[in-house]
XYZ file of N, CA, C and O in Angstrom:
552
model
N 14.247 -35.834 50.573
C 13.698 -36.219 49.282
C 14.816 -36.436 48.265
O 14.664 -37.235 47.366
N 15.905 -35.696 48.375
C 17.042 -35.891 47.485
C 16.837 -35.265 46.128
O 15.758 -34.822 45.772
N 17.951 -35.215 45.356
C 17.910 -34.591 44.032
C 16.929 -35.273 43.099
O 16.176 -34.622 42.385
N 16.935 -36.606 43.076
C 16.037 -37.347 42.177
C 14.574 -37.089 42.547
O 13.725 -36.924 41.674
N 14.289 -37.035 43.844
C 12.930 -36.752 44.303
C 12.496 -35.343 43.946
O 11.359 -35.125 43.519
N 13.397 -34.398 44.091
C 13.071 -33.009 43.740
C 12.859 -32.873 42.242
O 11.954 -32.158 41.788
N 13.683 -33.568 41.486
C 13.557 -33.550 40.028
C 12.211 -34.156 39.593
O 11.524 -33.614 38.721
N 11.838 -35.248 40.233
C 10.555 -35.892 39.928
C 9.390 -34.987 40.325
O 8.401 -34.876 39.583
N 9.498 -34.335 41.459
C 8.438 -33.426 41.916
C 8.274 -32.262 40.943
O 7.141 -31.853 40.646
N 9.388 -31.726 40.435
C 9.312 -30.631 39.444
C 8.654 -31.123 38.155
O 7.858 -30.410 37.545
N 8.987 -32.346 37.734
C 8.374 -32.925 36.545
C 6.854 -33.033 36.717
O 6.085 -32.631 35.837
N 6.425 -33.558 37.838
C 4.994 -33.723 38.098
C 4.302 -32.368 38.121
O 3.258 -32.175 37.487
N 4.864 -31.409 38.825
C 4.239 -30.081 38.917
C 4.220 -29.375 37.563
O 3.233 -28.744 37.200
N 5.288 -29.509 36.796
C 5.311 -28.890 35.470
C 4.271 -29.517 34.566
O 3.599 -28.814 33.797
N 4.096 -30.823 34.660
C 3.089 -31.500 33.846
C 1.692 -31.012 34.223
O 0.861 -30.743 33.350
N 1.437 -30.857 35.503
C 0.145 -30.337 35.951
C -0.072 -28.916 35.446
O -1.136 -28.570 34.931
N 0.953 -28.079 35.565
C 0.850 -26.696 35.096
C 0.660 -26.624 33.583
O -0.075 -25.759 33.087
N 1.306 -27.536 32.849
C 1.129 -27.581 31.396
C -0.316 -27.913 31.051
O -0.911 -27.307 30.144
N -0.900 -28.867 31.783
C -2.305 -29.197 31.560
C -3.192 -27.982 31.832
O -4.084 -27.654 31.046
N -2.942 -27.297 32.928
C -3.771 -26.142 33.278
C -3.612 -25.022 32.255
O -4.584 -24.317 31.941
N -2.417 -24.843 31.710
C -2.211 -23.837 30.656
C -2.986 -24.212 29.405
O -3.596 -23.354 28.752
N -2.977 -25.497 29.065
C -3.752 -25.961 27.921
C -5.236 -25.730 28.120
O -5.946 -25.278 27.211
N -5.716 -26.009 29.325
C -7.125 -25.779 29.634
C -7.461 -24.299 29.505
O -8.468 -23.925 28.894
N -6.610 -23.439 30.044
C -6.861 -21.994 29.993
C -6.930 -21.483 28.559
O -7.625 -20.497 28.276
N -6.232 -22.142 27.655
C -6.214 -21.714 26.252
C -7.442 -22.190 25.470
O -7.649 -21.767 24.336
N -8.269 -23.033 26.071
C -9.421 -23.627 25.378
C -10.644 -22.719 25.493
O -11.605 -23.015 26.189
N -10.582 -21.610 24.788
C -11.667 -20.628 24.812
C -12.305 -20.538 23.428
O -11.656 -20.834 22.417
N -13.580 -20.153 23.370
C -14.222 -20.010 22.063
C -13.416 -19.093 21.145
O -12.931 -18.035 21.572
N -13.243 -19.522 19.912
C -12.491 -18.747 18.928
C -11.035 -19.131 18.834
O -10.379 -18.841 17.838
N -10.501 -19.779 19.886
C -9.117 -20.264 19.833
C -9.075 -21.477 18.910
O -10.102 -21.955 18.431
N -7.883 -21.972 18.672
C -7.680 -23.144 17.807
C -7.006 -24.251 18.614
O -6.366 -23.991 19.640
N -7.131 -25.470 18.123
C -6.466 -26.615 18.759
C -4.984 -26.306 18.955
O -4.407 -26.588 20.008
N -4.349 -25.701 17.945
C -2.933 -25.375 18.033
C -2.595 -24.407 19.147
O -1.472 -24.392 19.645
N -3.555 -23.592 19.576
C -3.325 -22.679 20.697
C -3.182 -23.454 22.006
O -2.381 -23.091 22.872
N -3.961 -24.526 22.141
C -3.845 -25.383 23.328
C -2.484 -26.079 23.306
O -1.767 -26.104 24.315
N -2.121 -26.628 22.149
C -0.827 -27.308 22.003
C 0.319 -26.372 22.358
O 1.255 -26.754 23.080
N 0.259 -25.142 21.860
C 1.321 -24.155 22.120
C 1.406 -23.814 23.601
O 2.508 -23.686 24.160
N 0.261 -23.667 24.262
C 0.253 -23.337 25.688
C 0.917 -24.438 26.501
O 1.680 -24.166 27.441
N 0.652 -25.692 26.145
C 1.268 -26.821 26.846
C 2.777 -26.826 26.613
O 3.568 -26.932 27.554
N 3.189 -26.675 25.359
C 4.617 -26.668 25.044
C 5.338 -25.510 25.733
O 6.467 -25.669 26.204
N 4.685 -24.357 25.818
C 5.308 -23.184 26.435
C 5.626 -23.404 27.909
O 6.547 -22.788 28.445
N 4.888 -24.276 28.572
C 5.185 -24.596 29.966
C 6.264 -25.678 30.052
O 7.163 -25.612 30.892
N 6.207 -26.658 29.165
C 7.112 -27.809 29.236
C 8.520 -27.508 28.743
O 9.512 -27.953 29.336
N 8.613 -26.767 27.663
C 9.893 -26.590 26.979
C 10.978 -25.895 27.813
O 12.131 -26.340 27.797
N 10.669 -24.830 28.556
C 11.738 -24.162 29.321
C 12.451 -25.074 30.321
O 13.626 -24.873 30.613
N 11.764 -26.089 30.830
C 12.385 -27.024 31.772
C 13.184 -28.117 31.097
O 13.799 -28.942 31.766
N 13.161 -28.134 29.766
C 13.901 -29.147 29.028
C 13.246 -30.513 29.041
O 13.897 -31.525 28.748
N 11.973 -30.576 29.358
C 11.276 -31.855 29.436
C 10.979 -32.417 28.052
O 10.713 -31.667 27.109
N 11.016 -33.745 27.940
C 10.562 -34.397 26.725
C 9.039 -34.346 26.692
O 8.391 -34.513 27.721
N 8.478 -34.097 25.532
C 7.027 -34.073 25.366
C 6.642 -35.290 24.530
O 6.989 -35.366 23.347
N 5.971 -36.243 25.152
C 5.589 -37.472 24.461
C 4.732 -37.118 23.255
O 3.783 -36.352 23.352
N 5.084 -37.686 22.099
C 4.379 -37.391 20.849
C 3.487 -38.533 20.392
O 2.580 -38.341 19.594
N 3.752 -39.735 20.888
C 3.001 -40.909 20.452
C 1.559 -40.885 20.964
O 0.670 -41.475 20.364
N 1.324 -40.203 22.083
C -0.015 -40.086 22.655
C -0.375 -38.615 22.750
O 0.461 -37.787 23.117
N -1.613 -38.299 22.427
C -2.061 -36.906 22.403
C -3.444 -36.812 23.047
O -4.117 -37.825 23.242
N -3.858 -35.584 23.352
C -5.227 -35.362 23.787
C -6.163 -35.584 22.603
O -5.718 -35.811 21.468
N -7.459 -35.474 22.864
C -8.420 -35.827 21.813
C -9.800 -35.323 22.163
O -10.067 -34.903 23.292
N -10.668 -35.426 21.180
C -12.069 -35.108 21.395
C -12.753 -36.208 22.183
O -12.331 -37.363 22.181
N -13.807 -35.823 22.884
C -14.652 -36.753 23.639
C -16.086 -36.484 23.202
O -16.516 -35.330 23.155
N -16.813 -37.516 22.900
C -18.208 -37.347 22.479
C -18.942 -38.650 22.592
O -19.035 -39.234 23.670
N -19.416 -39.151 21.472
C -20.136 -40.418 21.477
C -19.194 -41.603 21.628
O -19.632 -42.716 21.869
N -17.886 -41.340 21.470
C -16.853 -42.349 21.700
C -15.766 -41.720 22.558
O -15.651 -40.500 22.634
N -14.957 -42.574 23.182
C -13.918 -42.074 24.083
C -12.849 -41.267 23.358
O -12.524 -40.174 23.756
N -12.278 -41.830 22.315
C -11.207 -41.159 21.578
C -11.721 -40.817 20.190
O -11.956 -41.710 19.391
N -11.908 -39.550 19.924
C -12.332 -39.151 18.597
C -11.663 -37.843 18.226
O -10.946 -37.256 19.019
N -11.868 -37.451 16.983
C -11.289 -36.199 16.514
C -11.884 -35.042 17.300
O -13.002 -35.126 17.772
N -11.138 -33.984 17.450
C -9.812 -33.760 16.883
C -8.721 -34.311 17.794
O -8.892 -34.431 18.992
N -7.595 -34.658 17.178
C -6.413 -34.979 17.979
C -5.834 -33.675 18.496
O -5.887 -32.653 17.835
N -5.261 -33.728 19.703
C -4.760 -32.536 20.361
C -3.318 -32.778 20.820
O -3.087 -33.234 21.938
N -2.338 -32.491 19.947
C -0.935 -32.682 20.332
C -0.557 -31.787 21.518
O -1.156 -30.733 21.733
N 0.439 -32.210 22.251
C 0.937 -31.451 23.398
C 2.153 -30.611 23.025
O 2.926 -30.213 23.882
N 2.305 -30.343 21.743
C 3.439 -29.604 21.198
C 2.981 -28.937 19.905
O 1.990 -29.346 19.290
N 3.715 -27.921 19.492
C 3.381 -27.229 18.247
C 3.628 -28.140 17.043
O 4.654 -28.803 16.980
N 2.692 -28.109 16.108
C 2.838 -28.902 14.888
C 2.953 -28.015 13.656
O 3.195 -28.524 12.569
N 2.732 -26.720 13.806
C 2.718 -25.817 12.662
C 1.346 -25.712 12.025
O 1.159 -24.976 11.065
N 0.373 -26.444 12.570
C -1.001 -26.401 12.069
C -1.875 -25.829 13.180
O -1.823 -26.308 14.313
N -2.675 -24.836 12.850
C -3.533 -24.223 13.879
C -4.684 -25.133 14.279
O -5.139 -25.097 15.405
N -5.170 -25.944 13.368
C -6.248 -26.869 13.698
C -7.603 -26.207 13.754
O -7.762 -25.023 13.471
N -8.577 -27.001 14.142
C -9.960 -26.532 14.137
C -10.194 -25.411 15.145
O -9.500 -25.314 16.160
N -11.163 -24.597 14.834
C -11.574 -23.504 15.711
C -12.456 -24.073 16.823
O -13.317 -24.914 16.581
N -12.227 -23.624 18.041
C -13.005 -24.091 19.184
C -14.323 -23.324 19.274
O -14.344 -22.098 19.168
N -15.388 -24.061 19.464
C -16.719 -23.470 19.616
C -17.352 -24.040 20.874
O -17.006 -25.145 21.317
N -18.267 -23.307 21.485
C -18.945 -23.840 22.667
C -19.600 -25.189 22.362
O -20.169 -25.398 21.296
N -19.444 -26.112 23.305
C -20.031 -27.439 23.176
C -19.030 -28.526 22.876
O -19.297 -29.700 23.134
N -17.870 -28.167 22.353
C -16.873 -29.199 22.078
C -16.258 -29.668 23.400
O -16.024 -28.873 24.311
N -16.048 -30.972 23.505
C -15.429 -31.555 24.697
C -14.090 -32.165 24.303
O -13.984 -32.831 23.270
N -13.089 -31.920 25.114
C -11.726 -32.352 24.822
C -11.079 -32.980 26.044
O -11.313 -32.540 27.176
N -10.241 -33.968 25.812
C -9.356 -34.494 26.847
C -8.010 -33.818 26.634
O -7.387 -33.983 25.588
N -7.601 -33.040 27.605
C -6.307 -32.357 27.546
C -5.392 -33.135 28.468
O -5.659 -33.243 29.669
N -4.304 -33.712 27.889
C -3.510 -34.654 28.669
C -2.030 -34.651 28.307
O -1.549 -35.547 27.623
N -1.295 -33.662 28.793
C 0.145 -33.668 28.529
C 0.860 -34.811 29.239
O 0.465 -35.225 30.325
N 1.887 -35.315 28.564
C 2.760 -36.355 29.100
C 4.189 -35.871 28.901
O 4.623 -35.690 27.764
N 4.879 -35.639 29.990
C 6.247 -35.119 29.940
C 7.211 -36.129 30.544
O 6.834 -36.931 31.391
N 8.467 -36.044 30.102
C 9.504 -36.950 30.608
C 10.734 -36.159 31.038
O 10.924 -35.014 30.620
N 11.579 -36.810 31.811
C 12.869 -36.223 32.180
C 13.921 -36.483 31.112
O 15.052 -36.045 31.245
N 13.548 -37.176 30.061
C 14.493 -37.501 28.999
C 13.869 -37.335 27.636
O 13.212 -36.343 27.346
N 14.015 -38.352 26.819
C 13.514 -38.346 25.453
C 11.992 -38.409 25.421
O 11.359 -38.920 26.353
N 11.414 -37.953 24.331
C 9.965 -38.026 24.141
C 9.520 -39.423 23.686
O 8.332 -39.711 23.648
N 10.451 -40.291 23.370
C 10.110 -41.593 22.801
C 9.652 -42.577 23.875
O 10.267 -42.692 24.932
N 8.552 -43.290 23.562
C 8.002 -44.279 24.483
C 7.768 -45.596 23.746
O 7.721 -45.633 22.516
N 7.621 -46.649 24.514
C 7.293 -47.975 23.986
C 6.125 -48.540 24.786
O 5.943 -48.197 25.956
N 5.386 -49.428 24.142
C 4.285 -50.113 24.812
C 4.740 -51.534 25.110
O 5.224 -52.241 24.227
N 4.587 -51.946 26.367
C 4.977 -53.297 26.789
C 4.071 -54.345 26.134
O 2.979 -54.023 25.660
N 4.504 -55.609 26.122
C 3.723 -56.673 25.479
C 2.293 -56.825 26.016
O 1.434 -57.362 25.332
N 2.013 -56.319 27.235
C 0.653 -56.433 27.758
C -0.327 -55.515 27.021
O -1.535 -55.571 27.235
N 0.230 -54.643 26.132
C -0.614 -53.762 25.339
C -1.141 -52.559 26.093
O -1.919 -51.771 25.549
N -0.730 -52.378 27.325
C -1.267 -51.317 28.168
C -0.172 -50.441 28.783
O -0.282 -49.224 28.812
N 0.875 -51.085 29.285
C 1.925 -50.374 30.000
C 2.808 -49.604 29.025
O 3.324 -50.169 28.058
N 2.981 -48.315 29.297
C 3.820 -47.450 28.472
C 5.033 -47.048 29.291
O 4.912 -46.662 30.459
N 6.224 -47.160 28.682
C 7.470 -46.781 29.349
C 8.284 -45.891 28.415
O 8.146 -45.962 27.194
N 9.123 -45.057 29.006
C 10.032 -44.263 28.187
C 11.118 -45.188 27.661
O 11.574 -46.103 28.356
N 11.519 -44.973 26.429
C 12.550 -45.845 25.831
C 13.893 -45.692 26.521
O 14.674 -46.634 26.575
N 14.169 -44.484 27.045
C 15.460 -44.259 27.690
C 15.422 -44.526 29.196
O 16.399 -44.311 29.895
N 14.272 -45.001 29.706
C 14.163 -45.319 31.128
C 13.965 -44.116 32.029
O 13.972 -44.254 33.252
N 13.769 -42.936 31.452
C 13.581 -41.741 32.271
C 12.186 -41.709 32.882
O 11.263 -42.387 32.400
N 12.049 -40.939 33.942
C 10.749 -40.782 34.586
C 9.806 -39.996 33.677
O 10.237 -39.152 32.894
N 8.506 -40.259 33.822
C 7.489 -39.559 33.051
C 6.324 -39.207 33.971
O 6.140 -39.817 35.026
N 5.558 -38.205 33.554
C 4.354 -37.807 34.290
C 3.245 -37.527 33.288
O 3.507 -37.116 32.148
N 2.020 -37.745 33.735
C 0.845 -37.569 32.873
C -0.293 -37.016 33.721
O -0.575 -37.537 34.791
N -0.914 -35.948 33.244
C -2.119 -35.416 33.864
C -3.181 -35.332 32.787
O -2.871 -35.123 31.607
N -4.442 -35.456 33.202
C -5.533 -35.382 32.230
C -6.794 -34.825 32.867
O -7.156 -35.193 33.979
N -7.438 -33.921 32.151
C -8.783 -33.465 32.474
C -9.595 -33.488 31.195
O -9.060 -33.255 30.100
N -10.869 -33.766 31.335
C -11.806 -33.589 30.239
C -12.507 -32.265 30.476
O -12.937 -31.981 31.596
N -12.585 -31.470 29.420
C -13.188 -30.146 29.539
C -14.264 -29.960 28.478
O -14.277 -30.643 27.459
N -15.146 -29.028 28.747
C -16.098 -28.556 27.741
C -15.759 -27.097 27.469
O -15.492 -26.328 28.401
N -15.738 -26.728 26.206
C -15.591 -25.323 25.847
C -16.983 -24.712 25.957
O -17.942 -25.221 25.358
N -17.114 -23.663 26.754
C -18.400 -23.002 26.939
C -18.279 -21.544 26.502
O -17.169 -21.046 26.256
N -19.398 -20.865 26.445
C -19.389 -19.432 26.128
C -18.527 -18.647 27.109
O -17.981 -17.600 26.765
N -18.398 -19.161 28.320
C -17.615 -18.492 29.364
C -16.195 -19.037 29.487
O -15.502 -18.734 30.452
N -15.772 -19.860 28.543
C -14.436 -20.445 28.590
C -14.495 -21.919 28.939
O -15.554 -22.540 28.914
N -13.347 -22.503 29.294
C -13.307 -23.944 29.563
C -13.943 -24.287 30.906
O -13.798 -23.565 31.885
N -14.651 -25.395 30.920
C -15.213 -25.925 32.163
C -14.676 -27.331 32.348
O -14.826 -28.197 31.471
N -14.010 -27.582 33.471
C -13.453 -28.900 33.767
C -14.587 -29.827 34.168
O -15.375 -29.519 35.058
N -14.656 -30.986 33.514
C -15.713 -31.955 33.747
C -15.282 -33.113 34.631
O -16.108 -33.904 35.071
N -13.981 -33.252 34.863
C -13.438 -34.358 35.662
C -12.816 -33.813 36.935
O -12.583 -32.610 37.062
N -12.542 -34.694 37.848
C -11.849 -34.303 39.080
C -10.617 -35.177 39.231
O -10.553 -36.283 38.699
N -9.653 -34.665 39.949
C -8.453 -35.433 40.268
C -8.573 -35.840 41.728
O -8.693 -34.980 42.602
N -8.549 -37.129 41.957
C -8.834 -37.787 43.168
C -8.269 -37.437 44.425
O -8.447 -37.603 45.466
């Protein structure tokens, strides 16, 4: 697999673990910022870039709605989580800078420094018993 392959595998696994930490933090009474902190706490020790241009978000009558859910600490605790809220938790980590660009097709996202990136996403519902994952990974 080589060094680059091992490095990429660690990036992918760390991104997955960051998502799972964010999900675990989505309990009634917690705040949006608690999810953000949990994700950052997994990503930061590895020195990974945390993409800031794209964030998790609420899911409801529309695909992307409030609240926004950063994958890093912002210094704001954010709204209190209550049973029934649905969120897309989706960390995006890179092997380099957090900066990304969108290609002219309006869809393709690349890191500005050309480094590898990984993205995981689950949609969850906050329930009385904690987070419930509503999506599956193929």
